[in-house]
PDB file of C-alpha atoms in Angstrom:
ATOM      1  CA  MET A   1      21.909   4.005   1.512  1.00 68.00           C
ATOM      2  CA  PHE A   2      20.675   1.170  -0.698  1.00 77.00           C
ATOM      3  CA  LYS A   3      17.326   2.884  -1.345  1.00 75.00           C
ATOM      4  CA  GLN A   4      19.053   6.139  -2.250  1.00 86.00           C
ATOM      5  CA  ARG A   5      21.272   4.360  -4.757  1.00 91.00           C
ATOM      6  CA  GLU A   6      18.280   2.487  -6.141  1.00 87.00           C
ATOM      7  CA  ARG A   7      16.307   5.745  -6.591  1.00 89.00           C
ATOM      8  CA  ASP A   8      19.285   7.485  -8.160  1.00 94.00           C
ATOM      9  CA  ALA A   9      19.767   4.588 -10.600  1.00 95.00           C
ATOM     10  CA  ARG A  10      16.087   4.652 -11.595  1.00 95.00           C
ATOM     11  CA  ILE A  11      16.249   8.398 -12.170  1.00 96.00           C
ATOM     12  CA  LYS A  12      19.466   8.169 -14.207  1.00 97.00           C
ATOM     13  CA  ALA A  13      17.987   5.362 -16.336  1.00 97.00           C
ATOM     14  CA  LEU A  14      15.095   7.541 -17.508  1.00 97.00           C
ATOM     15  CA  PRO A  15      15.140   8.769 -21.123  1.00 97.00           C
ATOM     16  CA  PRO A  16      16.864  12.144 -21.708  1.00 97.00           C
ATOM     17  CA  GLU A  17      13.616  14.117 -22.033  1.00 97.00           C
ATOM     18  CA  PHE A  18      12.892  13.494 -18.342  1.00 97.00           C
ATOM     19  CA  HIS A  19      16.119  15.293 -17.429  1.00 97.00           C
ATOM     20  CA  GLN A  20      15.379  18.441 -19.434  1.00 97.00           C
ATOM     21  CA  ASP A  21      14.012  21.675 -17.998  1.00 97.00           C
ATOM     22  CA  ILE A  22      10.271  22.167 -17.749  1.00 97.00           C
ATOM     23  CA  SER A  23       9.155  23.503 -21.137  1.00 97.00           C
ATOM     24  CA  ASP A  24       6.315  25.910 -21.874  1.00 97.00           C
ATOM     25  CA  LYS A  25       4.217  22.914 -22.964  1.00 96.00           C
ATOM     26  CA  ASP A  26       4.990  21.164 -19.664  1.00 98.00           C
ATOM     27  CA  ALA A  27       4.123  24.315 -17.707  1.00 98.00           C
ATOM     28  CA  SER A  28       0.777  24.633 -19.478  1.00 97.00           C
ATOM     29  CA  ILE A  29      -0.063  21.059 -18.468  1.00 98.00           C
ATOM     30  CA  LEU A  30       1.103  21.582 -14.883  1.00 97.00           C
ATOM     31  CA  ASN A  31      -0.788  24.860 -14.508  1.00 97.00           C
ATOM     32  CA  GLN A  32      -4.189  23.599 -15.604  1.00 97.00           C
ATOM     33  CA  PRO A  33      -6.670  22.050 -13.190  1.00 97.00           C
ATOM     34  CA  ALA A  34      -6.674  18.247 -13.056  1.00 97.00           C
ATOM     35  CA  ALA A  35     -10.222  18.225 -14.461  1.00 98.00           C
ATOM     36  CA  SER A  36      -8.978  20.058 -17.566  1.00 98.00           C
ATOM     37  CA  THR A  37      -6.090  17.653 -18.018  1.00 98.00           C
ATOM     38  CA  ILE A  38      -8.429  14.674 -17.714  1.00 98.00           C
ATOM     39  CA  SER A  39     -10.906  16.240 -20.142  1.00 98.00           C
ATOM     40  CA  ASN A  40      -8.113  16.905 -22.649  1.00 98.00           C
ATOM     41  CA  VAL A  41      -6.933  13.294 -22.410  1.00 98.00           C
ATOM     42  CA  GLN A  42     -10.502  12.002 -22.776  1.00 98.00           C
ATOM     43  CA  SER A  43     -11.074  14.133 -25.871  1.00 98.00           C
ATOM     44  CA  GLY A  44      -7.732  13.166 -27.406  1.00 97.00           C
ATOM     45  CA  ASN A  45      -6.349  16.715 -27.295  1.00 97.00           C
ATOM     46  CA  ILE A  46      -3.399  15.650 -25.178  1.00 97.00           C
ATOM     47  CA  ASP A  47      -1.528  12.383 -24.883  1.00 98.00           C
ATOM     48  CA  PRO A  48      -1.073  10.786 -21.439  1.00 98.00           C
ATOM     49  CA  ASP A  49       2.646  10.406 -22.256  1.00 97.00           C
ATOM     50  CA  HIS A  50       3.003  14.204 -22.386  1.00 98.00           C
ATOM     51  CA  VAL A  51       1.124  14.621 -19.116  1.00 98.00           C
ATOM     52  CA  LEU A  52       3.360  12.020 -17.444  1.00 98.00           C
ATOM     53  CA  LEU A  53       6.488  13.730 -18.781  1.00 98.00           C
ATOM     54  CA  ALA A  54       5.449  17.124 -17.377  1.00 98.00           C
ATOM     55  CA  TYR A  55       4.518  15.742 -13.954  1.00 98.00           C
ATOM     56  CA  SER A  56       7.650  13.593 -13.830  1.00 98.00           C
ATOM     57  CA  LYS A  57       9.902  16.563 -14.558  1.00 98.00           C
ATOM     58  CA  LYS A  58       8.209  18.474 -11.737  1.00 97.00           C
ATOM     59  CA  ALA A  59       8.530  15.536  -9.330  1.00 96.00           C
ATOM     60  CA  LEU A  60      12.198  15.045 -10.181  1.00 96.00           C
ATOM     61  CA  GLN A  61      12.805  18.769  -9.702  1.00 95.00           C
ATOM     62  CA  ALA A  62      11.094  18.632  -6.288  1.00 92.00           C
ATOM     63  CA  HIS A  63      13.138  15.546  -5.370  1.00 93.00           C
ATOM     64  CA  ALA A  64      16.400  17.282  -6.304  1.00 93.00           C
ATOM     65  CA  GLU A  65      15.468  20.103  -3.927  1.00 91.00           C
ATOM     66  CA  THR A  66      13.918  18.142  -1.043  1.00 89.00           C
ATOM     67  CA  ASN A  67      14.699  14.399  -1.343  1.00 88.00           C
ATOM     68  CA  CYS A  68      10.942  13.736  -1.203  1.00 89.00           C
ATOM     69  CA  LEU A  69      10.612  10.635  -3.399  1.00 91.00           C
ATOM     70  CA  THR A  70      10.701   7.242  -1.766  1.00 87.00           C
ATOM     71  CA  GLU A  71      10.085   5.271  -4.970  1.00 90.00           C
ATOM     72  CA  VAL A  72      10.517   6.311  -8.597  1.00 95.00           C
ATOM     73  CA  MET A  73       8.044   4.307 -10.685  1.00 94.00           C
ATOM     74  CA  ILE A  74       8.221   6.430 -13.824  1.00 98.00           C
ATOM     75  CA  SER A  75       9.407   3.587 -16.098  1.00 96.00           C
ATOM     76  CA  ARG A  76       6.390   1.527 -15.025  1.00 95.00           C
ATOM     77  CA  ALA A  77       4.185   4.606 -15.431  1.00 97.00           C
ATOM     78  CA  GLN A  78       5.321   5.016 -19.043  1.00 98.00           C
ATOM     79  CA  VAL A  79       3.813   1.608 -19.798  1.00 97.00           C
ATOM     80  CA  LEU A  80       0.630   2.478 -17.881  1.00 97.00           C
ATOM     81  CA  ALA A  81       0.277   5.815 -19.703  1.00 98.00           C
ATOM     82  CA  LYS A  82       0.334   4.082 -23.086  1.00 97.00           C
ATOM     83  CA  ARG A  83      -2.521   1.754 -22.160  1.00 97.00           C
ATOM     84  CA  CYS A  84      -4.439   3.801 -19.596  1.00 97.00           C
ATOM     85  CA  ASN A  85      -8.227   4.063 -19.643  1.00 98.00           C
ATOM     86  CA  ARG A  86      -8.566   7.246 -21.710  1.00 98.00           C
ATOM     87  CA  LYS A  87     -12.295   7.417 -21.030  1.00 98.00           C
ATOM     88  CA  GLY A  88     -12.082   6.873 -17.273  1.00 98.00           C
ATOM     89  CA  PRO A  89     -12.739   9.517 -14.626  1.00 98.00           C
ATOM     90  CA  LEU A  90      -8.962   9.922 -14.046  1.00 98.00           C
ATOM     91  CA  ALA A  91      -7.901   9.464 -17.688  1.00 98.00           C
ATOM     92  CA  GLY A  92      -4.140   9.888 -18.016  1.00 98.00           C
ATOM     93  CA  MET A  93      -3.724  11.721 -14.712  1.00 98.00           C
ATOM     94  CA  PRO A  94      -0.364  11.043 -13.032  1.00 98.00           C
ATOM     95  CA  VAL A  95      -0.815  10.260  -9.346  1.00 96.00           C
ATOM     96  CA  SER A  96       1.801  10.525  -6.620  1.00 93.00           C
ATOM     97  CA  LEU A  97       1.230   8.086  -3.783  1.00 91.00           C
ATOM     98  CA  LYS A  98       2.100   7.987  -0.124  1.00 87.00           C
ATOM     99  CA  ASP A  99       4.930   5.597   0.591  1.00 82.00           C
ATOM    100  CA  SER A 100       2.507   3.270   2.378  1.00 80.00           C
ATOM    101  CA  ALA A 101       0.628   2.383  -0.851  1.00 84.00           C
ATOM    102  CA  GLY A 102       1.251  -1.178  -2.006  1.00 81.00           C
ATOM    103  CA  VAL A 103       2.542  -1.220  -5.593  1.00 82.00           C
ATOM    104  CA  ALA A 104       3.757  -4.441  -7.217  1.00 85.00           C
ATOM    105  CA  GLY A 105       7.543  -4.548  -7.392  1.00 74.00           C
ATOM    106  CA  PHE A 106       8.091  -1.621  -5.008  1.00 82.00           C
ATOM    107  CA  ASP A 107       8.659  -1.289  -1.270  1.00 72.00           C
ATOM    108  CA  ALA A 108       6.267   0.384   1.153  1.00 70.00           C
ATOM    109  CA  SER A 109       8.719   0.914   3.978  1.00 63.00           C
ATOM    110  CA  VAL A 110       7.146   4.032   5.551  1.00 58.00           C
ATOM    111  CA  GLY A 111      10.650   4.972   6.655  1.00 58.00           C
ATOM    112  CA  TYR A 112      11.441   1.710   8.482  1.00 51.00           C
ATOM    113  CA  SER A 113      14.675   0.187   7.229  1.00 62.00           C
ATOM    114  CA  ALA A 114      13.470  -3.281   8.258  1.00 60.00           C
ATOM    115  CA  TRP A 115      10.718  -3.007   5.620  1.00 58.00           C
ATOM    116  CA  THR A 116      13.025  -2.186   2.716  1.00 66.00           C
ATOM    117  CA  ASN A 117      13.861  -4.735   0.040  1.00 69.00           C
ATOM    118  CA  LYS A 118      10.467  -6.362   0.558  1.00 70.00           C
ATOM    119  CA  PRO A 119       8.541  -5.282  -2.546  1.00 72.00           C
ATOM    120  CA  PHE A 120       4.847  -5.980  -2.846  1.00 72.00           C
ATOM    121  CA  GLU A 121       4.016  -8.977  -5.019  1.00 82.00           C
ATOM    122  CA  SER A 122       0.840  -7.407  -6.392  1.00 82.00           C
ATOM    123  CA  ASP A 123      -0.878  -4.040  -6.504  1.00 88.00           C
ATOM    124  CA  SER A 124      -3.094  -3.148  -3.568  1.00 86.00           C
ATOM    125  CA  ALA A 125      -6.818  -2.548  -4.099  1.00 93.00           C
ATOM    126  CA  ILE A 126      -6.433   1.237  -4.184  1.00 92.00           C
ATOM    127  CA  ILE A 127      -3.800   1.006  -6.928  1.00 93.00           C
ATOM    128  CA  ARG A 128      -6.028  -1.290  -8.982  1.00 96.00           C
ATOM    129  CA  LEU A 129      -8.940   1.153  -8.575  1.00 97.00           C
ATOM    130  CA  LEU A 130      -6.814   4.131  -9.599  1.00 97.00           C
ATOM    131  CA  VAL A 131      -5.436   2.349 -12.664  1.00 97.00           C
ATOM    132  CA  ASP A 132      -8.909   1.111 -13.666  1.00 98.00           C
ATOM    133  CA  ALA A 133     -10.098   4.740 -13.504  1.00 98.00           C
ATOM    134  CA  GLY A 134      -7.285   5.762 -15.871  1.00 98.00           C
ATOM    135  CA  ALA A 135      -4.807   7.171 -13.348  1.00 98.00           C
ATOM    136  CA  VAL A 136      -1.072   6.697 -13.835  1.00 98.00           C
ATOM    137  CA  PRO A 137       0.775   6.144 -10.514  1.00 97.00           C
ATOM    138  CA  PHE A 138       4.322   7.400 -11.094  1.00 97.00           C
ATOM    139  CA  VAL A 139       6.086   8.137  -7.774  1.00 95.00           C
ATOM    140  CA  LYS A 140       5.776   7.457  -4.079  1.00 89.00           C
ATOM    141  CA  VAL A 141       6.547  10.238  -1.631  1.00 88.00           C
ATOM    142  CA  SER A 142       7.428  10.451   2.012  1.00 81.00           C
ATOM    143  CA  LEU A 143       4.407  10.814   4.281  1.00 59.00           C
ATOM    144  CA  GLN A 144       5.090  14.447   5.111  1.00 56.00           C
ATOM    145  CA  PHE A 145       5.470  15.668   1.532  1.00 52.00           C
ATOM    146  CA  LYS A 146       2.867  16.286  -1.155  1.00 55.00           C
ATOM    147  CA  LEU A 147       3.626  16.943  -4.824  1.00 55.00           C
ATOM    148  CA  PRO A 148       1.634  19.604  -6.713  1.00 56.00           C
TER     149      PRO A 148
END
């Protein structure tokens, strides 16, 4: 129950735009291939903040329907999006992670209650590589669920 309340609180604390319906602009971002999104971020045609907003709305919509998110890291991702490597091979691309990924300040319980409330002290190597490449980790999902 604690994790559910924690997730709910993190979702409720997000700015109002994250709770709005998916707009046409969001849909155009979500419907383009990742390579196009990355290229648009690299060229400055689209801001990583807008990409994060679109993907976050979709993830929150999926969570409302399926309870798929194990960690909501969108507030942290907002900071990462502002300073992401806009020239990297994953420039501005939001990335959903399996629950087992070690992210500083967040649990990786893999469904075991004994592993909750034991957040990682630092990012794992894969998270550091993704962030260095320009990716923006924003949610963790249960092992059997994959976001679009």
